[in-house]
Coordinates of C-alpha atoms and ligand atoms in Angstrom, one line a residue:
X1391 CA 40.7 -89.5 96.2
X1392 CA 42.6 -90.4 92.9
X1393 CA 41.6 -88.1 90.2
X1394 CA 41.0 -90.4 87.2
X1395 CA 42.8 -89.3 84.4
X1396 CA 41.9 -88.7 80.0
X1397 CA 44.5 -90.9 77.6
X1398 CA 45.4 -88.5 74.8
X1399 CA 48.4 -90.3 72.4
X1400 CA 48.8 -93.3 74.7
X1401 CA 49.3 -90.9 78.2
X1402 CA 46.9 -90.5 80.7
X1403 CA 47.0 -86.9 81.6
X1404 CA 44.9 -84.5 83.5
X1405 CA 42.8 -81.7 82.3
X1406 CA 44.9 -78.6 80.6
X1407 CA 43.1 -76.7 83.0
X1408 CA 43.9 -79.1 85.8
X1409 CA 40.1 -78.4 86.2
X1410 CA 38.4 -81.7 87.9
X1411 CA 34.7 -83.0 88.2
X1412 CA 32.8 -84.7 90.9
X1413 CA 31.7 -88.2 89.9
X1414 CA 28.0 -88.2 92.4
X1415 CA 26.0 -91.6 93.3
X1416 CA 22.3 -91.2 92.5
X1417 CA 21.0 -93.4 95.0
X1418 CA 22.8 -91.0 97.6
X1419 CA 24.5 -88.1 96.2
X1420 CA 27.4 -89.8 98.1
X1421 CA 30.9 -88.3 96.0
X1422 CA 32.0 -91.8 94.7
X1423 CA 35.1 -90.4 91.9
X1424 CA 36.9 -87.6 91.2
X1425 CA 37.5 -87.0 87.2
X1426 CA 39.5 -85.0 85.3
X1427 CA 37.4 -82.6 83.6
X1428 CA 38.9 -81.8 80.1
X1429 CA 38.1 -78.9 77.6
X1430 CA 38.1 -78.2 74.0
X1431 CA 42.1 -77.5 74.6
X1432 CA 42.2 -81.3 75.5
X1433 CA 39.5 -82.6 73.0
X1434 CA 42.1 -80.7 69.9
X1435 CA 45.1 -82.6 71.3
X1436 CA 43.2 -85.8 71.5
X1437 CA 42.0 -85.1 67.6
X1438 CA 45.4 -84.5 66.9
X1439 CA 46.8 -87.7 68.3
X1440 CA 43.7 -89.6 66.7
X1441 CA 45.0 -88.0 63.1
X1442 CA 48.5 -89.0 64.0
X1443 CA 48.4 -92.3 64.9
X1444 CA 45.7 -92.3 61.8
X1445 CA 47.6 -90.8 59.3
X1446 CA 50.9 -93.2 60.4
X1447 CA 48.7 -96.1 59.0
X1448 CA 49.8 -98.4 62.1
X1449 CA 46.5 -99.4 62.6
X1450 CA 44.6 -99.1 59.9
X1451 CA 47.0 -101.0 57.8
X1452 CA 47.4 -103.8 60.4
X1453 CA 45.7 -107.5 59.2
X1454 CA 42.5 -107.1 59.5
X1455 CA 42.5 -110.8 60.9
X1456 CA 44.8 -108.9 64.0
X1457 CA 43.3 -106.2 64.7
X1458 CA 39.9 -108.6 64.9
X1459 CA 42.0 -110.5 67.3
X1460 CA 42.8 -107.4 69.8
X1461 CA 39.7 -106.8 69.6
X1462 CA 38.3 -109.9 71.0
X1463 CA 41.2 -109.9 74.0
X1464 CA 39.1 -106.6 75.0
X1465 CA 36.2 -108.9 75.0
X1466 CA 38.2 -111.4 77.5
X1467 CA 39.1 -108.7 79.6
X1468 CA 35.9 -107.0 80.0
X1469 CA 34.6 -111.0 80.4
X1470 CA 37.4 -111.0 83.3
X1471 CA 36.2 -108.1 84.6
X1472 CA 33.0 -108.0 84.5
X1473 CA 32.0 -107.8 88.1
X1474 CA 34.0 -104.7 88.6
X1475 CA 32.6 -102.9 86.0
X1476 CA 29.3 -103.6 86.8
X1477 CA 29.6 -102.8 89.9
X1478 CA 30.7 -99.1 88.5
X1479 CA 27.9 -99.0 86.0
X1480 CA 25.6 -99.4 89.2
X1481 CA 27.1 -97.1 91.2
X1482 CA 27.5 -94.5 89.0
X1483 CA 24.0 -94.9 87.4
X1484 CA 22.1 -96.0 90.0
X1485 CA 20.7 -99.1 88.3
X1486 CA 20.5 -102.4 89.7
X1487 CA 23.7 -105.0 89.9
X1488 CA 21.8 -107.2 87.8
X1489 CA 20.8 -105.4 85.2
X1490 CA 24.5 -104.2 85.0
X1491 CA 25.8 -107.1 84.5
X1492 CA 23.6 -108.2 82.1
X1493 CA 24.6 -104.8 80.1
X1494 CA 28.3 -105.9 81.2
X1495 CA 27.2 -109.8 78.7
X1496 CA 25.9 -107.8 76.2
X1497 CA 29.3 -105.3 75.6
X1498 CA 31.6 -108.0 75.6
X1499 CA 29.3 -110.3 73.0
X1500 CA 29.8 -107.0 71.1
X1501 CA 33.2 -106.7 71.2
X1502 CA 32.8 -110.7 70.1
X1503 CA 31.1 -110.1 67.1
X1504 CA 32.9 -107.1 65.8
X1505 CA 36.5 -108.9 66.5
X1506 CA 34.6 -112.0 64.3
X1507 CA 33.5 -109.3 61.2
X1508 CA 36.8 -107.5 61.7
X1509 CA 38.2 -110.4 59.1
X1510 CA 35.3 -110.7 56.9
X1511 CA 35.0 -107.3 55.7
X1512 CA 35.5 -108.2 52.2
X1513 CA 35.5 -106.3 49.2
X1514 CA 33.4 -107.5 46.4
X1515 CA 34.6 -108.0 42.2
X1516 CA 32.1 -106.2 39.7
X1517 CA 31.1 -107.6 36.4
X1518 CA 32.5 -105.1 34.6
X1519 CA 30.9 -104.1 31.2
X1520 CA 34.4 -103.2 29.9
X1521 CA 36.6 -105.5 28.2
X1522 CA 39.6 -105.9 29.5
X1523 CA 39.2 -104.0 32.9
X1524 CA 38.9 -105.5 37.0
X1525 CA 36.3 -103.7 39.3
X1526 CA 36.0 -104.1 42.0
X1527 CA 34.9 -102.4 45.6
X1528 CA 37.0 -102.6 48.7
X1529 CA 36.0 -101.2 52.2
X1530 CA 38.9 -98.8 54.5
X1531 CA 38.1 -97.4 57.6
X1532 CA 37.1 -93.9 57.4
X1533 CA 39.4 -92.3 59.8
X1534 CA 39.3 -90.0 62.8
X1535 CA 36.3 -90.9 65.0
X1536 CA 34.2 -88.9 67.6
X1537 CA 32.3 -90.5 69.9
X1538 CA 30.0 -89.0 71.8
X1539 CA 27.7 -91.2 74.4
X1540 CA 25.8 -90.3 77.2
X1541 CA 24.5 -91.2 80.4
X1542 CA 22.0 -93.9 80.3
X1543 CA 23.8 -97.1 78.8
X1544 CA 27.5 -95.4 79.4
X1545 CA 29.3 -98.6 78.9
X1546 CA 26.4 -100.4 76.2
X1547 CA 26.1 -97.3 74.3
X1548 CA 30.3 -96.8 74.0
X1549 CA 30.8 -100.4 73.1
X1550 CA 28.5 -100.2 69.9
X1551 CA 30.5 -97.4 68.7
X1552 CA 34.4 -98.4 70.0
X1553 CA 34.3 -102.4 68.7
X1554 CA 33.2 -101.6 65.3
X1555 CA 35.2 -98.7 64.8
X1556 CA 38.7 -100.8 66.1
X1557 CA 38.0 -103.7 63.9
X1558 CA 37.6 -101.4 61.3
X1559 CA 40.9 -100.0 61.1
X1560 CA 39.9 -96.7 62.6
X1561 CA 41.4 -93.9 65.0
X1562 CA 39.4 -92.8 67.4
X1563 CA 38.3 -89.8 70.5
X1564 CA 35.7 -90.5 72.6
X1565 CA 34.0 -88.4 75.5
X1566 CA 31.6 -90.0 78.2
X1567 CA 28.6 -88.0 79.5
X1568 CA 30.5 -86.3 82.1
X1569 CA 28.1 -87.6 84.7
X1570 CA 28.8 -91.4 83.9
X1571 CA 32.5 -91.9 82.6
X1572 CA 33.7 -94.2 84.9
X1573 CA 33.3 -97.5 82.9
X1574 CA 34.7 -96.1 80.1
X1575 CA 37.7 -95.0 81.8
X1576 CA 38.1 -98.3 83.4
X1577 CA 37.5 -100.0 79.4
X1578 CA 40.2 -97.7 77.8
X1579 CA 42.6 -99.5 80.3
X1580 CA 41.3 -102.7 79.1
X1581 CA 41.8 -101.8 75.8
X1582 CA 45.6 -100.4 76.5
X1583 CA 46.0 -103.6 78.4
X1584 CA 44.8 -106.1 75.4
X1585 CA 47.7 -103.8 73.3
X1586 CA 46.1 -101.4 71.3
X1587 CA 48.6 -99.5 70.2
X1588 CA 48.9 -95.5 71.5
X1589 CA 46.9 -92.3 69.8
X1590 CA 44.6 -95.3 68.1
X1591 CA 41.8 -94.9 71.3
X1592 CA 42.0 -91.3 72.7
X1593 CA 39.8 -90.1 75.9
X1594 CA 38.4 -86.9 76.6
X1595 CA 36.6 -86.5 79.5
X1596 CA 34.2 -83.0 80.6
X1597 CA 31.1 -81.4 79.1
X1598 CA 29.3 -82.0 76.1
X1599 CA 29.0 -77.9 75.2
X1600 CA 33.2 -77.8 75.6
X1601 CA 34.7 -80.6 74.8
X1602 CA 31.2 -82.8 72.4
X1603 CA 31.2 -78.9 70.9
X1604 CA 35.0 -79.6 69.1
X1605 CA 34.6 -83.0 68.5
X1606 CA 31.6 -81.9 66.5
X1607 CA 32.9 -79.2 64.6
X1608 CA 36.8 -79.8 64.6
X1609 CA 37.6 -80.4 60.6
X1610 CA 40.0 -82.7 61.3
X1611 CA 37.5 -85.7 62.2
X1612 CA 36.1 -87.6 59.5
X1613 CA 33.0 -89.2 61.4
X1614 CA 31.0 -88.5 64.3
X1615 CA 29.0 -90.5 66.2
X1616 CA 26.6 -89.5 68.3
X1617 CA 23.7 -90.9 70.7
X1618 CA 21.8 -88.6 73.1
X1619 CA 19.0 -86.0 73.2
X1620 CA 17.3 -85.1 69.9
X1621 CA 18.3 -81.1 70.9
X1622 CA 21.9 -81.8 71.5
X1623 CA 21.9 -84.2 68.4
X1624 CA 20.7 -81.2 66.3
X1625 CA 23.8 -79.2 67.5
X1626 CA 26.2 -81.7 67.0
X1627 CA 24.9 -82.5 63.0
X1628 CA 25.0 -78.4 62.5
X1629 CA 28.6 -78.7 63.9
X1630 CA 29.2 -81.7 61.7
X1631 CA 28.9 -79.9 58.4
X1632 CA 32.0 -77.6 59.2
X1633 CA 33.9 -80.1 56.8
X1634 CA 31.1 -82.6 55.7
X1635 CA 31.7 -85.1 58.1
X1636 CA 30.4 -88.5 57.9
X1637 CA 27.4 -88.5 61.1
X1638 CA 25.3 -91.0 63.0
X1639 CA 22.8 -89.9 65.2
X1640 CA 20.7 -92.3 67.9
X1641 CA 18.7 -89.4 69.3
X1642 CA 15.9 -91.5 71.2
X1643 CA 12.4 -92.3 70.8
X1644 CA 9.0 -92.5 72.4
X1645 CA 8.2 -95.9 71.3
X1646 CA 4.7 -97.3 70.8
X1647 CA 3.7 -100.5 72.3
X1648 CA 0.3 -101.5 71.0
X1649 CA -1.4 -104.4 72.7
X1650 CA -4.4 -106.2 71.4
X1651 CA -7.7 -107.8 73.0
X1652 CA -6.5 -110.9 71.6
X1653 CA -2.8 -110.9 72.7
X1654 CA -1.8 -112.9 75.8
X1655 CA -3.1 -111.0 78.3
X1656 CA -0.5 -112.0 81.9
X1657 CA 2.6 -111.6 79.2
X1658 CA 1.7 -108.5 77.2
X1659 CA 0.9 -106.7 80.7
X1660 CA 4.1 -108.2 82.4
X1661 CA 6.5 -106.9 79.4
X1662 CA 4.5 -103.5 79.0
X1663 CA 6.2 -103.2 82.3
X1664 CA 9.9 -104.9 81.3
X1665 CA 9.2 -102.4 78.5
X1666 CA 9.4 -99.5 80.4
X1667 CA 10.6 -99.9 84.1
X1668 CA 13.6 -101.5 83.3
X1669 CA 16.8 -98.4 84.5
X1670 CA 13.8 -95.8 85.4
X1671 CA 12.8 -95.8 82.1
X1672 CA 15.7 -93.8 80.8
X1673 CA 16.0 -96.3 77.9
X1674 CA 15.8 -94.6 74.2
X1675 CA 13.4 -97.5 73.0
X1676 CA 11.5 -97.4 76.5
X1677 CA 7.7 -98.7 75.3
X1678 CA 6.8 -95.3 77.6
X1679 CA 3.5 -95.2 75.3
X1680 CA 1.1 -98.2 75.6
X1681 CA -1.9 -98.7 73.1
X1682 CA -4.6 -100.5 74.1
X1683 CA -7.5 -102.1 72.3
X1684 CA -10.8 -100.6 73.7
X1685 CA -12.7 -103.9 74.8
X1686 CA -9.7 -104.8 77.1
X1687 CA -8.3 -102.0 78.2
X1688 CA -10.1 -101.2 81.8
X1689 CA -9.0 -104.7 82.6
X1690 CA -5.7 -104.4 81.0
X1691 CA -4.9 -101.0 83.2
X1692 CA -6.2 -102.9 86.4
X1693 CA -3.9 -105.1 86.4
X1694 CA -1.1 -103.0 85.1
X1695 CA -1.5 -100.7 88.0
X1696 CA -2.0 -103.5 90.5
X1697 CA 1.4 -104.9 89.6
X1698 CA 3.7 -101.2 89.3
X1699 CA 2.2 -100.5 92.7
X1700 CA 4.4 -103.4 93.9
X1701 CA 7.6 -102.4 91.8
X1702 CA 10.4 -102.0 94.7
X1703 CA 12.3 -99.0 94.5
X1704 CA 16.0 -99.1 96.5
X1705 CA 19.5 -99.3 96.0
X1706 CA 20.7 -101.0 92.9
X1707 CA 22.4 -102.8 95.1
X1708 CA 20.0 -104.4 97.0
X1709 CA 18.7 -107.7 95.7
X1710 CA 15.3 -107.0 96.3
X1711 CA 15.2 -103.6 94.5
X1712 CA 13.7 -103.9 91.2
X1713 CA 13.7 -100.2 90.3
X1714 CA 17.0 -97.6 90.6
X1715 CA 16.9 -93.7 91.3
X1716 CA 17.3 -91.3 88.5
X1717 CA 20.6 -90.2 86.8
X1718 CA 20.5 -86.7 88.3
X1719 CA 18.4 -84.1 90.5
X1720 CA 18.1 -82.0 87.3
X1721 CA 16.8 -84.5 85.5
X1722 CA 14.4 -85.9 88.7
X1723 CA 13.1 -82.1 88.0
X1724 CA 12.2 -82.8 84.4
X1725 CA 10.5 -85.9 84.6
X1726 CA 8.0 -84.3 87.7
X1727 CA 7.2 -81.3 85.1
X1728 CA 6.2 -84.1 82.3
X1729 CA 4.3 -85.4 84.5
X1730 CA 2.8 -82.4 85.5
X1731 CA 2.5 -81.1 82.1
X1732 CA 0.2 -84.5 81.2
X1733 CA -2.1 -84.0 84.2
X1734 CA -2.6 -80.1 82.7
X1735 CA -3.4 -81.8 79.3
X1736 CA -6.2 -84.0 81.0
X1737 CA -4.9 -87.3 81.5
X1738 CA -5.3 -88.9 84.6
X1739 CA -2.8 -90.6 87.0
X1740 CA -3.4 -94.1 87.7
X1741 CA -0.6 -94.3 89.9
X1742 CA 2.7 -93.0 91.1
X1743 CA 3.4 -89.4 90.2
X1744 CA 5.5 -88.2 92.5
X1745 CA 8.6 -89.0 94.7
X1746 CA 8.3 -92.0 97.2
X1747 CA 8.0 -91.2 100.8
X1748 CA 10.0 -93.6 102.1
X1749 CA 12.7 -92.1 104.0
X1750 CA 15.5 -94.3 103.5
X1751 CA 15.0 -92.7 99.6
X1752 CA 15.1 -89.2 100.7
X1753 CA 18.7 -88.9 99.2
X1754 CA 17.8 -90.4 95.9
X1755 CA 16.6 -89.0 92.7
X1756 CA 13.2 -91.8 93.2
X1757 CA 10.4 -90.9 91.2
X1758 CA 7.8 -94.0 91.5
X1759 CA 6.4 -95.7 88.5
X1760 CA 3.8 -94.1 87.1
X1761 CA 0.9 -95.1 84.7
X1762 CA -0.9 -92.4 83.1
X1763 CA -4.9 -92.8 81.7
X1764 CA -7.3 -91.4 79.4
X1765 CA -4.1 -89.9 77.1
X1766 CA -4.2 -88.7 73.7
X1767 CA -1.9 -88.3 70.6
X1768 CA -2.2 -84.7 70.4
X1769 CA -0.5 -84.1 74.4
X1770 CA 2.9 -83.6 74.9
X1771 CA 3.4 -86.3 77.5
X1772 CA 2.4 -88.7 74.6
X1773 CA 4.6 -87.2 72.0
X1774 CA 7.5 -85.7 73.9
X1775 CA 10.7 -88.4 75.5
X1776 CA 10.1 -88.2 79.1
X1777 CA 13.1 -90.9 79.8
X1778 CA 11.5 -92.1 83.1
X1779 CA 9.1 -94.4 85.2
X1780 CA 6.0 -93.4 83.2
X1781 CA 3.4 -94.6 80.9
X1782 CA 1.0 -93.2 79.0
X1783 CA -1.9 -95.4 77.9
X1784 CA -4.4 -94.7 74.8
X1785 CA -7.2 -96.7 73.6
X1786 CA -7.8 -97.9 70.2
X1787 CA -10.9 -99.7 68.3
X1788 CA -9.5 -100.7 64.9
X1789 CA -6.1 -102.2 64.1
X1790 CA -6.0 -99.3 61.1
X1791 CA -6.7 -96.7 64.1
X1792 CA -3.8 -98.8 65.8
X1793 CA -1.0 -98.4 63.5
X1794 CA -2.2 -94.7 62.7
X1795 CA -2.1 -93.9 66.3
X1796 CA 1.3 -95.5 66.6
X1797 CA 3.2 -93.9 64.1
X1798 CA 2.0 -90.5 65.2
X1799 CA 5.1 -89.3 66.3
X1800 CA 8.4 -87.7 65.3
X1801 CA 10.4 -90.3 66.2
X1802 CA 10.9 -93.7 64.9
X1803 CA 13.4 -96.3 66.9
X1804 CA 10.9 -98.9 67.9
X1805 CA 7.5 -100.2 68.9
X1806 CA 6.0 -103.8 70.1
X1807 CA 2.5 -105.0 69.0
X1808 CA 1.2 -107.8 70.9
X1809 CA -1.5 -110.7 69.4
X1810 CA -1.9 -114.0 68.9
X1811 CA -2.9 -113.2 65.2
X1812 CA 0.3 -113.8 62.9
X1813 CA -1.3 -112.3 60.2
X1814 CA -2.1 -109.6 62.2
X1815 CA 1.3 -108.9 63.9
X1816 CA 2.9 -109.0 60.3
X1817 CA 0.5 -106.3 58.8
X1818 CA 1.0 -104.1 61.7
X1819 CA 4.9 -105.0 62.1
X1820 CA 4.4 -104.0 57.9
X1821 CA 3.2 -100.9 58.6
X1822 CA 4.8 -99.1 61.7
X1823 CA 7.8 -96.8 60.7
X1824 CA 10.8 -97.8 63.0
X1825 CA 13.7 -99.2 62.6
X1826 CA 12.6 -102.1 64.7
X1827 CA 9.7 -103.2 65.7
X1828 CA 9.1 -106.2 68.6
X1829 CA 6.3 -108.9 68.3
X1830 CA 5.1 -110.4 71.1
X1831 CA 8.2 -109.5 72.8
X1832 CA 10.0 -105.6 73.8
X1833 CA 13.5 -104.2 74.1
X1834 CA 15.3 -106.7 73.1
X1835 CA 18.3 -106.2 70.8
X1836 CA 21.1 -107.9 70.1
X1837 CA 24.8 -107.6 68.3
X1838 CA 24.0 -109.4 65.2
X1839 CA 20.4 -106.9 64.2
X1840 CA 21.0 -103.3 63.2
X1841 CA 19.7 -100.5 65.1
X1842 CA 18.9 -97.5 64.7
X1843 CA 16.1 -95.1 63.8
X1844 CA 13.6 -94.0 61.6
X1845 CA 12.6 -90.0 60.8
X1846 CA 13.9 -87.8 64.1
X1847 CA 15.2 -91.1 66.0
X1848 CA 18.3 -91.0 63.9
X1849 CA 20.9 -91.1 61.0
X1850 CA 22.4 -94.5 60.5
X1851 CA 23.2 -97.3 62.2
X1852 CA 24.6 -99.4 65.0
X1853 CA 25.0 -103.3 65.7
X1854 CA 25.0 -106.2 62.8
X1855 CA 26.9 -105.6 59.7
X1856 CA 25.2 -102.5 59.5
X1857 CA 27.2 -101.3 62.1
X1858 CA 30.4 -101.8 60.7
X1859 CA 29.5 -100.3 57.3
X1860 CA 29.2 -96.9 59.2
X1861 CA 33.1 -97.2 60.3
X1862 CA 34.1 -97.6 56.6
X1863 CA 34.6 -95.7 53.3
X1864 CA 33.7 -97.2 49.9
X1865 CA 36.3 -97.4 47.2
X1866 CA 35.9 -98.5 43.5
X1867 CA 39.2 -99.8 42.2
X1868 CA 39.0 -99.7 38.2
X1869 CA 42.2 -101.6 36.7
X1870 CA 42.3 -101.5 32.6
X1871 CA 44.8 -104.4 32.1
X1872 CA 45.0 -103.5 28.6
X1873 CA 45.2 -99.8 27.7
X1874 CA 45.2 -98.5 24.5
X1875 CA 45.2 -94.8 22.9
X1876 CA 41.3 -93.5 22.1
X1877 CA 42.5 -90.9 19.9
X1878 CA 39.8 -88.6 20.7
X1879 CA 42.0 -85.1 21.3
X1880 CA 44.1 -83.3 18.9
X1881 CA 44.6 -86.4 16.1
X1882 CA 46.1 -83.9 13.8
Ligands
TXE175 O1 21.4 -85.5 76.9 P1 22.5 -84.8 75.9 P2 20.8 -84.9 78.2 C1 17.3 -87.8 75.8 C2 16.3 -87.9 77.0 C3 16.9 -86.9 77.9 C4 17.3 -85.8 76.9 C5 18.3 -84.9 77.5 O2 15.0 -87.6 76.6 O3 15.9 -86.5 78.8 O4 17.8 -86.5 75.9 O5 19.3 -85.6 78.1 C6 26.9 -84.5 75.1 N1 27.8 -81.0 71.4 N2 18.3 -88.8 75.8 O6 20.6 -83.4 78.2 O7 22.8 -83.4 76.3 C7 26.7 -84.7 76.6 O8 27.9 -84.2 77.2 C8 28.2 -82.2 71.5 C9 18.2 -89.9 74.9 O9 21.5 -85.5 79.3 O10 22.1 -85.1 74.6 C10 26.6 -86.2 76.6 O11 27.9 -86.8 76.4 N3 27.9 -83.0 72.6 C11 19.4 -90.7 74.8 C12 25.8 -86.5 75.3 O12 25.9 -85.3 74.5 C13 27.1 -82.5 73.5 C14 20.3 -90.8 75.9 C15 24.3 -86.8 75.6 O13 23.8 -85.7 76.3 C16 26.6 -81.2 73.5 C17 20.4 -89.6 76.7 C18 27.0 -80.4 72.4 N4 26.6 -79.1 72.2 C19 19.4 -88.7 76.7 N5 25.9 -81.0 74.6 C20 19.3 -91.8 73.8 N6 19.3 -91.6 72.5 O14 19.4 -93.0 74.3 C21 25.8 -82.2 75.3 N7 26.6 -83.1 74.7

């Protein structure tokens, strides 16, 4: 097997260490790659060629319209493409073909939007209230980038961060989760291949505690950007202060999804499921926490449980399968114990909770969909992430009780409400504290709306304008056009 290789200053290059990692399948634990697996020795040079290539102004001081044009040619070629690399995301993730391609749509209209902005990032003229002076504000990238991403969205999550960064103007290092790089290896070719020039996109593959650790706390990066586990995220903005460094964190959430009586009843319970299900539930805005007005929720749980019973677990690449394995055995482990934990608190399983029986699964990290009942705000398994197949359902009986219920939480990325009411869905959409909130619809996001999260979810954002603004510095330019002595020092 080819060991795939890390691009430091525009050459692909092995681990310092010559250390390598197994890439494993998590629908069969079948070997699948073989990766380098870089360290912090790797990560410095990788900073180093980022600052370079930086510093050199190449980039950064190329036509904005140009680099916006490179930009989009990555778009064509992931376009080109795109069957290969989903094919990649689903064997390396385990989710289904489909859904990788539709991630595989939804990177390259990224890459689209950014390579359209990368020419309209104007400055703006200020009405200055001094005669005889021009203000005015201009925007320049900001410098050496870290990117850290991880393992659930590998391709998604690295594209929100790469394509605004490039059309920027920016330098930038960027490490995979070690367990799912193989996308991004394969999209650092496309970007060679569309003629970005070398040191301007840098690769470091390996752990986060190694190689995320230096990107995080080497001074010579000017922004890190990070999405991942609220923990790790924690770490990485502690590691960030060693020299101030401009941060974004996407760090998850457990996101409400209250439905009301008066909402339409065969759509709310169908998304509740698109809201959850869709990659095992290891989404960060997952709607893993359903709300439920009282007078319809026996009915409402009935026929959500009647329809995950039917939810076809396989290969992701099997067109019947609607529902992948789990990233990883460790990870199989954690959801079980949250599940666990919940029953201990005293809600009650309404289906699911465990792993299938099937034995063409047996080699799969398969946990089955599972709907948990009777739940409260004060258990864990309703306020912790547990980035799987599971719901947890509470009741309400007032739309105040709703929203209170709903923003509960130390997190703050998103929540649904469903109702015909539009008054209703306003107040409510008013009231809950995320950075987005779905009516009458879940999970869907898009290039052109920001994301990003409210309280523990986050630190900035990604997508829209928004987006870009993170991957630039603000400069005031003062020119006095006609200076004159103010004789205010030393006159005699
Ligand atoms: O993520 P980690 P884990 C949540 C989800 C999941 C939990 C833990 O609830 O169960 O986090 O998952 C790198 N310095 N999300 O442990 O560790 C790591 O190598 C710098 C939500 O797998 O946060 C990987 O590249 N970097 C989430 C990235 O951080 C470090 C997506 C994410 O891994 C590091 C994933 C360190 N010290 C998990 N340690 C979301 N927001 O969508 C690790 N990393």
């Amino acid at each position: 097997m080819n060991i795939q290789k890390q691009l430091i200053g525009g050459k692909w290059v092995l681990s310092s260490s010559n250390e390598t990692r197994e890439i494993i399948n998590p629908f069969n634990q079948e070997i699948i790659a073989e990766v380098a697996e870089g360290n912090a020795e790797d990560a410095k040079q990788a900073i180093q060629a980022a600052r370079e290539a930086f510093d050199k102004g190449e980039w950064s001081r190329t036509l904005a319209t140009e680099r916006g044009k490179l930009v989009r040619k990555i778009a064509s070629l992931i376009e080109r493409d795109k069957e290969e690399l989903a094919r990649l995301e689903s064997l390396d993730t385990g989710k289904t073909v489909d859904e990788s391609r539709d991630d595989m749509d939804g990177i390259a209209d990224v890459f689209h939007y950014y390579a359209d902005l990368a020419g309209k990032n104007k400055g703006e003229m200020i009405d200055s209230p001094i005669p005889n002076t021009i203000s005015k504000i201009v925007r320049e990238p900001v410098g050496v980038c870290a990117q850290i991403t991880p393992w659930n969205y590998p391709l998604l999550q690295a594209s929100w961060k790469l394509a605004p960064a490039l059309a920027a103007g920016n330098t930038l290092v960027m490490k995979p989760s070690e367990i799912t790089p193989l996308t991004t290896i394969k999209v650092f070719e496309l970007m060679e291949e569309a003629g970005i020039p070398a040191g301007v996109t840098n690769l470091v593959l390996g752990a986060g505690s190694s190689v995320g650790d230096e990107l995080s706390k080497n001074t010579a990066v000017d922004l890190i950007s990070f999405t991942g586990g609220i923990e790790t995220g924690k770490k990485v903005m502690q590691a960030a202060s060693s020299n101030v460094k401009k941060l974004a964190l996407e760090l998850g959430g457990k996101n409400p999804n209250i439905i009301f009586a008066d909402a339409d009843f065969e759509t709310a319970v169908d998304q509740a499921m698109n809201g959850v299900f869709f990659h095992a539930g290891q989404i960060c805005s997952a709607g893993a926490r359903l709300i439920v007005e009282e007078s319809i929720h026996d009915k409402f749980v009935d026929a959500l449980v009647k329809r995950v019973r039917n939810i076809k677990l396989g290969s992701g690449f099997d067109q019947n399968t609607e529902m992948g394995p789990l990233i990883s055995a460790e990870h199989l482990e954690k959801v079980a114990n949250y599940v666990e934990t919940g029953l201990k608190e005293g809600a009650k399983l309404a289906v699911g909770g465990g792993k299938p029986e099937d034995a063409a699964l047996k080699d799969g990290f398969f946990y089955l969909p599972t709907v948990l009942v009777d739940c409260t705000t004060d258990m864990d398994v309703v306020q912790h992430e547990g980035f799987g197949p599971v719901i947890t359902v509470e009741k309400f009986s007032t739309e105040e009780k709703a929203i209170h219920l709903a923003n509960d939480s130390v997190y703050g990325l998103s929540g649904g409400v469903w109702t015909e009411d539009i008054a209703k869905a306003e107040r409510c959409a008013a009231q809950m504290r995320m950075g987005t909130v779905w009516i009458n619809d879940f999970n869907v996001f898009f290039a052109q709306a920001p994301w990003g999260g409210y309280k523990q979810s986050g630190i900035g954002h990604e997508l829209g304008t928004k987006g870009l603004e993170e991957y630039t510095e603000t400069k005031h330019i003062y020119h006095n056009i006609d200076p004159q002595p103010m004789n205010w020092f030393g006159k005699n």
